[in-house]
Coordinates of C-alpha atoms and ligand atoms in Angstrom, one line a residue:
M1 CA -115.3 -71.7 14.3
K2 CA -112.3 -69.6 13.6
N3 CA -109.2 -71.7 13.6
L4 CA -106.2 -69.6 14.6
N5 CA -103.1 -69.8 16.7
P6 CA -104.0 -67.3 19.4
T7 CA -100.4 -66.4 20.0
S8 CA -100.0 -65.3 16.4
T9 CA -102.9 -62.8 16.6
L10 CA -102.4 -59.1 16.7
S11 CA -104.3 -58.8 20.0
W12 CA -102.1 -61.5 21.6
K13 CA -99.0 -59.5 20.6
K14 CA -100.5 -56.4 22.0
L15 CA -101.5 -58.2 25.2
N16 CA -97.9 -59.4 25.5
K17 CA -96.5 -55.8 25.3
H18 CA -99.3 -54.6 27.6
F19 CA -98.5 -57.3 30.1
L20 CA -94.8 -56.2 30.3
K21 CA -96.1 -52.7 31.2
I22 CA -98.5 -53.6 33.8
R23 CA -97.3 -56.9 35.3
N24 CA -96.0 -55.2 38.5
I25 CA -98.8 -52.8 39.0
H26 CA -100.6 -53.3 42.3
I27 CA -104.3 -53.7 42.6
K28 CA -104.1 -51.1 45.4
D29 CA -102.7 -48.5 43.0
L30 CA -105.3 -49.3 40.4
F31 CA -108.0 -48.5 42.9
Q32 CA -106.2 -45.4 44.0
K33 CA -106.0 -44.1 40.5
D34 CA -109.6 -44.6 39.6
I35 CA -112.5 -44.0 42.0
N36 CA -114.9 -45.4 39.5
R37 CA -113.1 -48.7 39.2
F38 CA -115.9 -50.8 40.8
K39 CA -118.5 -49.2 38.5
K40 CA -116.4 -49.9 35.5
F41 CA -115.6 -53.5 36.3
S42 CA -118.8 -54.9 37.7
L43 CA -121.9 -56.3 36.2
N44 CA -125.3 -57.3 37.5
F45 CA -127.4 -60.2 36.3
K46 CA -131.1 -59.3 36.7
N47 CA -130.4 -57.8 40.2
L48 CA -129.9 -61.4 41.4
I49 CA -126.2 -61.9 40.9
L50 CA -123.7 -59.0 41.2
I51 CA -120.3 -59.8 39.7
D52 CA -117.4 -57.6 40.8
Y53 CA -114.3 -58.2 38.7
S54 CA -112.6 -54.9 39.7
K55 CA -110.1 -56.7 42.1
N56 CA -108.1 -58.0 39.1
R57 CA -104.8 -57.1 37.7
I58 CA -106.4 -55.4 34.7
T59 CA -106.9 -52.0 33.3
E60 CA -109.4 -50.7 30.7
K61 CA -106.7 -51.4 28.1
T62 CA -106.4 -55.0 29.2
I63 CA -110.1 -55.5 28.6
K64 CA -109.9 -53.7 25.3
Y65 CA -107.2 -56.0 24.0
L66 CA -108.9 -59.1 25.4
L67 CA -112.1 -58.1 23.7
N68 CA -110.1 -57.6 20.5
L69 CA -108.8 -61.1 20.9
A70 CA -112.3 -62.4 21.2
Q71 CA -113.2 -60.6 18.1
E72 CA -110.3 -62.0 16.2
F73 CA -111.8 -65.4 17.0
H74 CA -115.3 -64.3 15.9
L75 CA -116.5 -65.3 19.3
E76 CA -120.0 -64.0 18.7
Q77 CA -120.4 -66.3 15.7
A78 CA -118.9 -69.2 17.7
I79 CA -121.6 -68.7 20.4
K80 CA -124.3 -68.7 17.7
S81 CA -122.8 -71.9 16.3
M82 CA -123.3 -73.6 19.6
F83 CA -126.9 -72.4 20.0
N84 CA -127.7 -73.3 16.4
G85 CA -126.7 -76.9 16.9
D86 CA -123.7 -76.8 14.5
Y87 CA -121.4 -79.8 14.8
I88 CA -118.8 -78.0 17.0
N89 CA -117.8 -81.2 18.8
V90 CA -115.7 -82.1 15.7
T91 CA -113.7 -85.0 17.0
E92 CA -116.8 -86.9 18.0
N93 CA -118.8 -85.5 15.1
K94 CA -121.6 -84.2 17.2
P95 CA -123.5 -81.0 17.8
V96 CA -123.5 -79.5 21.3
L97 CA -127.0 -78.5 22.3
H98 CA -127.5 -78.8 26.1
T99 CA -128.8 -75.2 25.9
A100 CA -131.9 -76.5 24.0
L101 CA -132.8 -78.5 27.2
R102 CA -133.3 -75.3 29.1
D103 CA -135.2 -73.7 26.2
F104 CA -138.2 -76.0 26.8
K105 CA -140.9 -73.4 26.4
K106 CA -139.8 -72.9 22.7
K107 CA -142.0 -75.0 20.5
K108 CA -139.5 -75.5 17.7
I109 CA -135.8 -76.2 17.8
F110 CA -134.5 -77.9 14.7
L111 CA -131.6 -80.3 14.5
N112 CA -131.0 -82.0 11.2
N113 CA -134.5 -81.0 10.2
V114 CA -136.0 -82.7 13.3
N115 CA -137.9 -80.7 15.8
I116 CA -136.0 -81.8 19.0
S117 CA -138.3 -79.7 21.1
I118 CA -141.0 -82.3 20.9
S119 CA -138.8 -85.1 22.5
I120 CA -137.3 -82.6 25.0
N121 CA -140.8 -81.8 26.2
E122 CA -142.0 -85.4 26.2
V123 CA -139.1 -86.4 28.5
L124 CA -139.8 -83.4 30.7
E125 CA -143.5 -84.5 31.0
K126 CA -142.3 -88.0 31.9
I127 CA -140.0 -86.5 34.6
K128 CA -142.9 -84.3 35.9
D129 CA -145.3 -87.2 36.0
F130 CA -143.0 -89.7 37.6
S131 CA -141.5 -87.3 40.2
S132 CA -144.9 -86.2 41.3
K133 CA -146.0 -89.8 41.7
V134 CA -143.0 -90.6 43.9
I135 CA -143.3 -87.4 45.9
S136 CA -147.0 -87.8 46.5
Q137 CA -146.4 -91.4 47.6
E138 CA -148.6 -92.8 44.8
W139 CA -145.6 -94.8 43.5
R140 CA -145.1 -97.9 45.6
G141 CA -142.3 -100.5 45.9
Y142 CA -142.8 -104.2 45.3
T143 CA -144.2 -104.8 48.8
G144 CA -146.6 -101.8 48.6
K145 CA -144.4 -99.5 50.7
Y146 CA -144.1 -95.9 49.5
I147 CA -140.7 -94.6 48.4
T148 CA -138.5 -93.0 51.0
D149 CA -135.0 -93.2 49.4
V150 CA -133.6 -92.5 46.0
V151 CA -130.2 -93.9 44.9
N152 CA -128.5 -92.4 41.9
I153 CA -125.9 -94.8 40.4
G154 CA -123.6 -92.9 38.0
I155 CA -120.2 -91.3 37.7
G156 CA -118.6 -88.1 36.3
G157 CA -121.3 -85.9 34.7
S158 CA -123.9 -88.5 35.6
N159 CA -123.2 -87.9 39.2
L160 CA -121.4 -84.6 39.9
G161 CA -124.1 -82.3 38.6
P162 CA -127.2 -83.9 40.3
E163 CA -125.3 -84.5 43.6
M164 CA -124.1 -80.8 43.7
V165 CA -127.5 -79.4 42.8
I166 CA -129.4 -81.5 45.2
E167 CA -127.1 -80.6 48.1
S168 CA -127.0 -76.9 47.1
L169 CA -130.8 -76.8 47.1
T170 CA -131.3 -78.7 50.4
P171 CA -133.7 -76.0 51.7
Y172 CA -136.1 -76.9 48.8
K173 CA -136.0 -80.6 49.4
N174 CA -138.9 -82.8 50.3
H175 CA -139.1 -85.9 52.5
L176 CA -137.1 -88.2 50.1
N177 CA -133.5 -89.2 51.1
F178 CA -130.9 -89.2 48.4
H179 CA -127.8 -91.3 48.0
F180 CA -125.1 -91.4 45.3
I181 CA -123.1 -94.4 44.3
S182 CA -120.3 -93.5 41.9
N183 CA -117.0 -95.1 43.0
L184 CA -116.0 -98.5 41.7
D185 CA -114.7 -99.2 45.2
G186 CA -117.3 -101.7 46.6
T187 CA -117.3 -99.7 49.8
H188 CA -119.4 -97.1 48.1
V189 CA -122.3 -99.4 47.1
I190 CA -122.1 -101.5 50.3
E191 CA -122.3 -98.4 52.5
V192 CA -125.3 -97.0 50.6
L193 CA -127.1 -100.4 50.7
K194 CA -126.6 -100.6 54.4
K195 CA -128.5 -97.3 54.8
V196 CA -131.6 -98.1 52.7
N197 CA -134.6 -100.3 52.9
I198 CA -134.9 -101.9 49.4
E199 CA -138.6 -102.1 49.7
S200 CA -138.9 -98.4 49.7
T201 CA -136.0 -97.4 47.5
I202 CA -135.7 -96.6 43.8
F203 CA -132.5 -96.8 41.9
L204 CA -131.7 -94.4 39.0
I205 CA -129.0 -95.8 36.8
S206 CA -127.6 -92.7 35.2
S207 CA -125.2 -93.3 32.3
K208 CA -125.3 -91.6 28.9
T209 CA -123.5 -94.6 27.3
F210 CA -124.8 -97.3 29.7
T211 CA -121.4 -99.0 29.3
T212 CA -119.3 -97.1 31.8
Q213 CA -117.6 -99.8 33.9
E214 CA -118.0 -98.2 37.3
T215 CA -121.7 -97.6 36.8
M216 CA -122.6 -100.9 35.2
T217 CA -120.6 -102.8 37.9
N218 CA -122.4 -100.9 40.7
A219 CA -125.8 -101.3 38.9
L220 CA -125.3 -105.0 38.6
T221 CA -124.4 -105.4 42.2
V222 CA -127.5 -103.5 43.2
K223 CA -129.7 -105.5 40.8
N224 CA -128.4 -108.8 42.2
F225 CA -128.9 -107.6 45.8
F226 CA -132.4 -106.6 44.9
L227 CA -133.2 -110.0 43.3
K228 CA -132.0 -111.7 46.5
Q229 CA -134.6 -110.1 48.6
P230 CA -137.3 -112.3 50.0
K231 CA -140.3 -112.9 47.7
V232 CA -138.9 -110.7 45.0
S233 CA -139.4 -111.6 41.3
L234 CA -137.7 -110.2 38.2
S235 CA -140.8 -108.2 37.2
D236 CA -140.6 -106.3 40.5
M237 CA -137.6 -104.5 39.1
S238 CA -140.1 -102.3 37.3
K239 CA -141.1 -100.7 40.6
H240 CA -137.5 -99.9 41.6
F241 CA -135.1 -99.6 38.6
F242 CA -135.0 -96.7 36.2
A243 CA -132.5 -95.7 33.5
L244 CA -131.4 -92.2 32.4
S245 CA -129.4 -92.8 29.2
M246 CA -129.3 -92.5 25.5
N247 CA -128.6 -96.3 25.0
E248 CA -132.1 -97.8 25.0
K249 CA -130.8 -101.2 23.8
A250 CA -128.4 -101.6 26.7
V251 CA -131.1 -100.4 29.1
I252 CA -133.6 -103.0 28.0
K253 CA -130.8 -105.7 28.0
F254 CA -130.1 -104.8 31.6
G255 CA -133.7 -105.6 32.6
I256 CA -135.2 -102.2 32.8
I257 CA -138.6 -101.8 31.1
K258 CA -139.1 -99.2 28.4
E259 CA -141.6 -97.3 30.6
N260 CA -138.8 -96.7 33.1
F261 CA -136.4 -95.4 30.5
F262 CA -135.8 -91.7 30.5
P263 CA -133.9 -90.9 27.4
F264 CA -131.5 -88.1 26.5
W265 CA -129.4 -87.6 23.4
D266 CA -126.1 -87.7 21.9
W267 CA -125.9 -83.9 21.6
V268 CA -125.8 -83.6 25.4
G269 CA -122.3 -83.9 26.8
G270 CA -121.9 -86.0 30.0
R271 CA -120.7 -83.0 32.0
Y272 CA -123.7 -80.9 30.7
S273 CA -126.3 -83.6 31.4
L274 CA -127.8 -82.4 34.7
W275 CA -130.3 -80.4 32.5
S276 CA -131.5 -83.6 30.8
S277 CA -133.1 -86.7 32.3
V278 CA -130.0 -87.1 34.4
G279 CA -131.7 -84.3 36.4
L280 CA -134.5 -86.7 37.3
S281 CA -133.0 -87.1 40.8
I282 CA -133.1 -83.3 41.1
A283 CA -136.8 -83.2 40.1
L284 CA -137.5 -85.9 42.7
S285 CA -135.6 -84.0 45.4
I286 CA -137.1 -80.5 44.9
G287 CA -140.2 -81.1 42.8
Y288 CA -140.7 -80.5 39.1
K289 CA -141.6 -76.9 39.5
N290 CA -138.3 -76.1 41.1
F291 CA -136.4 -78.2 38.6
S292 CA -138.0 -76.1 35.8
L293 CA -136.9 -72.9 37.6
L294 CA -133.3 -74.3 37.6
L295 CA -133.7 -74.7 33.8
K296 CA -135.2 -71.2 33.5
G297 CA -132.2 -69.6 35.4
A298 CA -129.8 -71.4 33.0
H299 CA -131.9 -70.4 30.0
D300 CA -131.9 -66.7 31.0
M301 CA -128.1 -66.9 31.4
D302 CA -128.0 -68.5 27.9
N303 CA -129.9 -65.5 26.6
H304 CA -127.5 -63.1 28.3
F305 CA -124.6 -65.0 26.7
L306 CA -126.2 -65.1 23.3
H307 CA -127.5 -61.5 23.1
T308 CA -125.3 -59.3 25.2
P309 CA -122.4 -57.3 23.6
L310 CA -119.1 -58.8 24.4
N311 CA -118.0 -55.9 26.6
K312 CA -121.0 -56.4 29.0
N313 CA -121.1 -60.2 28.6
I314 CA -120.4 -61.8 32.0
P315 CA -119.2 -65.3 30.9
V316 CA -117.2 -63.7 28.1
L317 CA -115.4 -61.2 30.4
L318 CA -114.7 -63.8 33.1
G319 CA -113.4 -66.2 30.5
L320 CA -111.1 -63.6 29.0
I321 CA -109.8 -62.5 32.4
G322 CA -109.1 -66.2 33.2
L323 CA -107.0 -66.5 30.0
W324 CA -105.1 -63.3 30.9
Y325 CA -103.8 -65.0 34.0
S326 CA -103.1 -68.4 32.7
N327 CA -101.4 -67.2 29.5
F328 CA -99.7 -64.0 30.5
F329 CA -99.1 -64.3 34.3
H330 CA -98.6 -68.1 33.8
T331 CA -100.9 -69.1 36.6
E332 CA -101.8 -72.7 36.7
T333 CA -104.7 -73.0 39.1
E334 CA -107.9 -71.2 39.9
G335 CA -109.6 -71.2 43.3
V336 CA -113.3 -71.5 43.8
F337 CA -114.5 -70.5 47.3
V338 CA -118.2 -70.6 48.0
Y339 CA -119.3 -69.1 51.3
D340 CA -122.3 -71.4 51.6
Q341 CA -122.2 -74.8 53.2
Y342 CA -124.9 -76.3 51.0
M343 CA -122.8 -75.5 48.0
N344 CA -119.7 -77.3 49.2
K345 CA -119.6 -79.5 46.1
F346 CA -119.6 -76.6 43.6
A347 CA -115.8 -76.6 43.1
K348 CA -115.8 -80.3 42.7
F349 CA -118.5 -80.0 40.0
L350 CA -116.6 -77.2 38.2
Q351 CA -113.5 -79.4 38.2
Q352 CA -115.1 -81.7 35.7
T353 CA -116.8 -79.0 33.7
C354 CA -113.6 -77.1 33.2
M355 CA -110.8 -79.6 33.4
E356 CA -112.5 -82.3 31.2
S357 CA -113.5 -79.5 28.7
N358 CA -110.4 -77.5 28.4
G359 CA -107.6 -79.9 29.5
K360 CA -106.5 -80.3 25.9
R361 CA -103.1 -80.1 24.1
V362 CA -103.9 -80.2 20.4
D363 CA -105.5 -77.2 18.7
R364 CA -108.2 -77.1 16.1
N365 CA -105.5 -77.2 13.5
R366 CA -104.1 -80.5 14.7
K367 CA -101.0 -78.8 16.2
I368 CA -99.6 -79.2 19.6
V369 CA -100.4 -76.0 21.5
S370 CA -97.6 -73.7 22.7
W371 CA -99.9 -71.8 25.0
Q372 CA -101.7 -72.7 28.3
T373 CA -105.1 -74.4 28.0
G374 CA -107.4 -75.4 30.9
S375 CA -106.5 -74.4 34.5
I376 CA -106.5 -76.6 37.5
I377 CA -109.7 -75.9 39.4
W378 CA -109.9 -76.4 43.2
G379 CA -111.6 -75.1 46.2
E380 CA -113.3 -75.6 49.5
P381 CA -116.2 -73.7 51.1
G382 CA -115.4 -70.6 53.1
T383 CA -114.7 -70.2 55.9
N384 CA -113.1 -73.6 56.2
G385 CA -110.4 -72.8 53.6
Q386 CA -109.4 -69.8 55.6
H387 CA -108.1 -72.0 58.3
S388 CA -106.1 -74.2 56.0
F389 CA -104.7 -73.1 52.6
Y390 CA -105.5 -69.3 52.6
Q391 CA -102.2 -68.8 54.3
L392 CA -100.5 -69.7 51.0
L393 CA -102.8 -67.2 49.2
H394 CA -101.8 -64.4 51.5
Q395 CA -98.1 -65.0 51.9
G396 CA -97.0 -67.8 49.6
T397 CA -95.2 -67.3 46.3
K398 CA -97.9 -68.3 43.9
L399 CA -100.4 -66.1 42.0
I400 CA -103.8 -67.8 42.3
P401 CA -106.8 -66.0 40.8
S402 CA -110.0 -67.1 42.5
D403 CA -113.7 -66.7 42.6
F404 CA -115.5 -65.9 45.8
I405 CA -119.2 -66.7 45.8
I406 CA -121.8 -65.9 48.6
P407 CA -125.5 -65.6 49.0
M408 CA -126.6 -62.3 50.6
K409 CA -129.6 -64.0 52.1
T410 CA -129.2 -67.2 54.0
H411 CA -131.6 -70.1 54.3
N412 CA -130.7 -70.5 57.9
K413 CA -131.0 -67.3 59.8
I414 CA -129.6 -68.1 63.1
N415 CA -128.1 -65.4 65.4
N416 CA -125.6 -63.5 63.5
H417 CA -123.9 -66.4 61.7
H418 CA -124.5 -65.0 58.3
L419 CA -123.4 -61.5 59.1
K420 CA -120.1 -62.9 60.3
L421 CA -119.8 -65.1 57.3
L422 CA -120.3 -62.1 55.0
S423 CA -117.7 -60.1 57.0
H424 CA -115.2 -62.8 56.3
F425 CA -116.1 -62.9 52.6
F426 CA -115.6 -59.2 52.2
A427 CA -112.5 -59.2 54.4
Q428 CA -110.8 -61.9 52.4
T429 CA -111.2 -60.4 49.0
R430 CA -110.1 -57.0 50.4
S431 CA -107.0 -58.4 52.1
L432 CA -106.0 -60.6 49.2
A433 CA -106.1 -57.6 46.9
F434 CA -104.8 -54.9 49.1
G435 CA -102.6 -56.8 51.6
K436 CA -100.8 -55.0 54.4
S437 CA -97.4 -53.5 54.1
L438 CA -94.4 -53.3 56.5
Q439 CA -95.0 -49.5 56.8
D440 CA -98.6 -50.2 57.9
F441 CA -97.4 -52.6 60.5
L442 CA -94.6 -50.3 61.8
H443 CA -97.0 -47.4 61.9
E444 CA -99.7 -49.3 63.8
N445 CA -97.2 -50.8 66.3
K446 CA -95.2 -47.7 67.1
N447 CA -95.6 -48.2 70.8
K448 CA -95.8 -51.9 70.9
S449 CA -93.1 -54.2 72.2
F450 CA -91.6 -57.1 70.2
F451 CA -89.4 -60.1 71.0
K452 CA -86.2 -58.1 71.5
K453 CA -84.1 -61.1 72.4
R454 CA -84.9 -62.7 69.0
F455 CA -85.1 -59.8 66.6
K456 CA -82.7 -56.9 66.2
N457 CA -85.5 -54.4 65.4
K458 CA -89.2 -54.1 64.7
K459 CA -88.7 -54.4 61.0
D460 CA -87.2 -57.9 61.3
F461 CA -90.1 -58.9 63.5
F462 CA -93.0 -57.5 61.4
I463 CA -91.6 -58.7 58.0
Y464 CA -93.2 -62.1 58.8
Q465 CA -96.6 -60.5 59.1
V466 CA -96.6 -58.6 55.9
C467 CA -99.2 -59.6 53.3
P468 CA -98.2 -58.3 49.9
G469 CA -101.8 -58.5 48.5
N470 CA -102.2 -58.2 44.7
Q471 CA -104.0 -61.6 44.6
P472 CA -106.8 -61.3 42.1
T473 CA -110.4 -62.3 42.9
N474 CA -113.9 -62.1 41.4
S475 CA -116.8 -61.6 43.8
F476 CA -120.2 -63.1 43.1
L477 CA -123.0 -61.8 45.4
L478 CA -126.1 -63.9 44.9
R479 CA -129.3 -62.5 46.3
K480 CA -130.1 -66.0 47.6
I481 CA -129.3 -69.5 46.5
T482 CA -132.5 -70.6 44.7
P483 CA -133.1 -73.0 41.9
Y484 CA -133.2 -70.1 39.5
T485 CA -130.0 -68.4 40.6
L486 CA -128.1 -71.7 40.9
G487 CA -129.2 -72.5 37.3
A488 CA -127.9 -69.2 36.1
L489 CA -124.6 -69.5 38.0
I490 CA -123.9 -73.0 36.6
A491 CA -124.7 -71.8 33.0
L492 CA -122.4 -68.8 33.6
F493 CA -119.5 -71.0 34.3
E494 CA -120.3 -73.4 31.5
H495 CA -120.2 -70.4 29.1
K496 CA -117.0 -69.0 30.6
I497 CA -115.4 -72.4 29.8
F498 CA -116.8 -72.3 26.3
T499 CA -115.4 -68.8 25.7
Q500 CA -112.0 -70.0 26.8
G501 CA -112.1 -73.0 24.5
V502 CA -113.0 -70.9 21.5
I503 CA -110.0 -68.6 22.0
L504 CA -107.6 -71.3 23.1
N505 CA -108.5 -72.9 19.7
I506 CA -109.2 -76.3 21.2
Y507 CA -112.1 -78.7 21.1
S508 CA -113.9 -78.3 24.5
F509 CA -116.5 -81.0 24.1
D510 CA -114.6 -84.2 23.8
Q511 CA -112.6 -86.1 26.5
W512 CA -110.3 -88.6 24.7
G513 CA -107.8 -88.4 27.5
V514 CA -109.9 -90.5 29.8
E515 CA -109.9 -93.4 27.4
L516 CA -106.3 -94.6 27.7
G517 CA -106.5 -95.4 31.4
K518 CA -109.8 -97.2 30.8
S519 CA -108.4 -99.5 28.1
I520 CA -105.2 -100.3 30.1
A521 CA -107.4 -101.1 33.1
K522 CA -109.3 -103.6 31.0
D523 CA -106.1 -105.3 29.9
V524 CA -104.7 -105.3 33.5
L525 CA -108.0 -106.9 34.8
S526 CA -107.5 -109.8 32.5
I527 CA -103.9 -110.2 33.7
L528 CA -105.1 -110.0 37.3
K529 CA -107.6 -112.8 36.6
S530 CA -104.9 -115.1 35.0
K531 CA -102.4 -117.3 36.8
D532 CA -99.4 -116.1 34.9
L533 CA -97.0 -113.4 36.1
C534 CA -97.2 -110.1 34.2
T535 CA -94.3 -109.4 31.8
K536 CA -95.8 -107.2 29.2
Y537 CA -95.4 -103.7 30.7
D538 CA -92.4 -101.7 32.1
S539 CA -90.5 -103.0 35.1
S540 CA -92.4 -100.8 37.5
T541 CA -95.9 -101.8 36.4
N542 CA -95.0 -105.5 36.0
S543 CA -93.5 -105.6 39.5
L544 CA -96.4 -103.8 41.1
I545 CA -98.9 -106.2 39.5
N546 CA -96.8 -109.2 40.4
F547 CA -96.2 -108.1 43.9
Y548 CA -100.0 -107.9 44.2
K549 CA -100.4 -111.3 42.6
K550 CA -97.9 -113.0 45.1
F551 CA -99.7 -111.3 47.9
Ligands
F6P601 O1 -114.9 -90.9 31.4 C1 -115.4 -89.6 31.3 C2 -116.9 -89.7 31.0 O2 -117.2 -90.0 29.7 C3 -117.5 -88.3 31.4 O3 -117.4 -87.4 30.4 C4 -118.9 -88.7 31.7 O4 -119.6 -87.7 32.4 C5 -118.6 -90.0 32.5 O5 -117.5 -90.6 31.9 C6 -119.8 -90.9 32.6 O6 -120.2 -91.4 31.4 P1 -121.6 -92.1 31.3 O7 -122.7 -91.1 31.6 O8 -121.6 -92.6 29.8 O9 -121.6 -93.3 32.2

């Protein structure tokens, strides 16, 4: 991968100059100047997802300079490097090949002269076989009851992806009930255990490393709870406990038999693992066929990313536009607003994908960066957000680029709910971009009265209602939320993040930052267990710990 300081490139310099020229241009004026703006700045993925990025503070020149920047970073080659299994996760000395998991029809994918396609397909067969046994009620618990509930125990990537996908695809769900235990807070495990009947529940322990404290603590609690059930023996665990991991040794040590081990590999990052055996819960929930359609959707987006010229490449363009805001307009956050209740966990899922990937401060040249890297991702489903934080988007002082996502076809056609939902979707992106001026208000309210006792004139009154607009948005119109379109949408965002990482010259596939807190917590735990007061830290941390100890 090209190793450059982005700010020293010719394109960055051009972008800087260009920014000074267009920073105050209003989206409204950009549309007025060019009636073909939508046509120029929108793309369509297989007639299933329309992406409109015309309501951005960009011109054709902006895109030209951004594409030049991508070229200076040899982005096309970087993309190929990922798909080729090059060791692009340098600081962990690993290749990054989650894309191979969705290319399962291909017979040969070589990594270090090993055809990994064989093991990918073996695991998929195992997922297919087991999920069909559970769904068809052939698989029974230790007392002979068929399975009614599935509990996924995992955190981070071993939780967020499956939980989001299962909820997003609720309309495709079968009779099985799903539960997720992620938090170390004992409340999480206790509340789930209250809801399930152990005799008809299977537990999927999902952890790439099989050492993560939260997951192993929860898994042990569940195992002990299981073994305390009447008439249960250790061998009955084989009917109820399954592991999705790359650490076979630790899985066996925990007491899970080899037949119940669904492996995945070191070249699958945690936050990209829903495509691997971590997706077992997804296959159980929607059936293997639908799971394979999810993979297919992602694979088709992979092909788009790999083979489409940069100027028509959806993840590339969205990634570049994202950089334009964070590094030239100095925005810090990006909103993700999905107008679909089933997809209410999508923003939460993207938070890990983006913030764990691009929340970095050292470049590929071991230098502290002087530019902005990953943005803060946040969001709530529409229309809920409209009645809380949208006020700040419309009239606050912050520039917040955001993604608006909606299916055109709903799974729940009831009265005119969906038409109303669509109307809000279109209205929000329109009003965020165009706003409403004081002149418009004065013109519209020529003959209307106002609070004369409080305001000298109409202008003083209506100034409070003005919405300046010029807030950038991308609109995503999905034909329908299906396993296929969801797979494509997730892969789109994964590749957008990859694009940004390449150009920001950072390593997107490690996450060393999460280690410090983990190791201090280990140390603190031993202090909490001892009788002595804590003196080894700063006065704040010592006092907090000791206050707790006295309590
Ligand atoms: O702590 C961060 C992290 O390593 C994530 O990247 C990962 O998804 C999560 O922890 C869980 O890790 P594991 O699957 O190994 O339990």
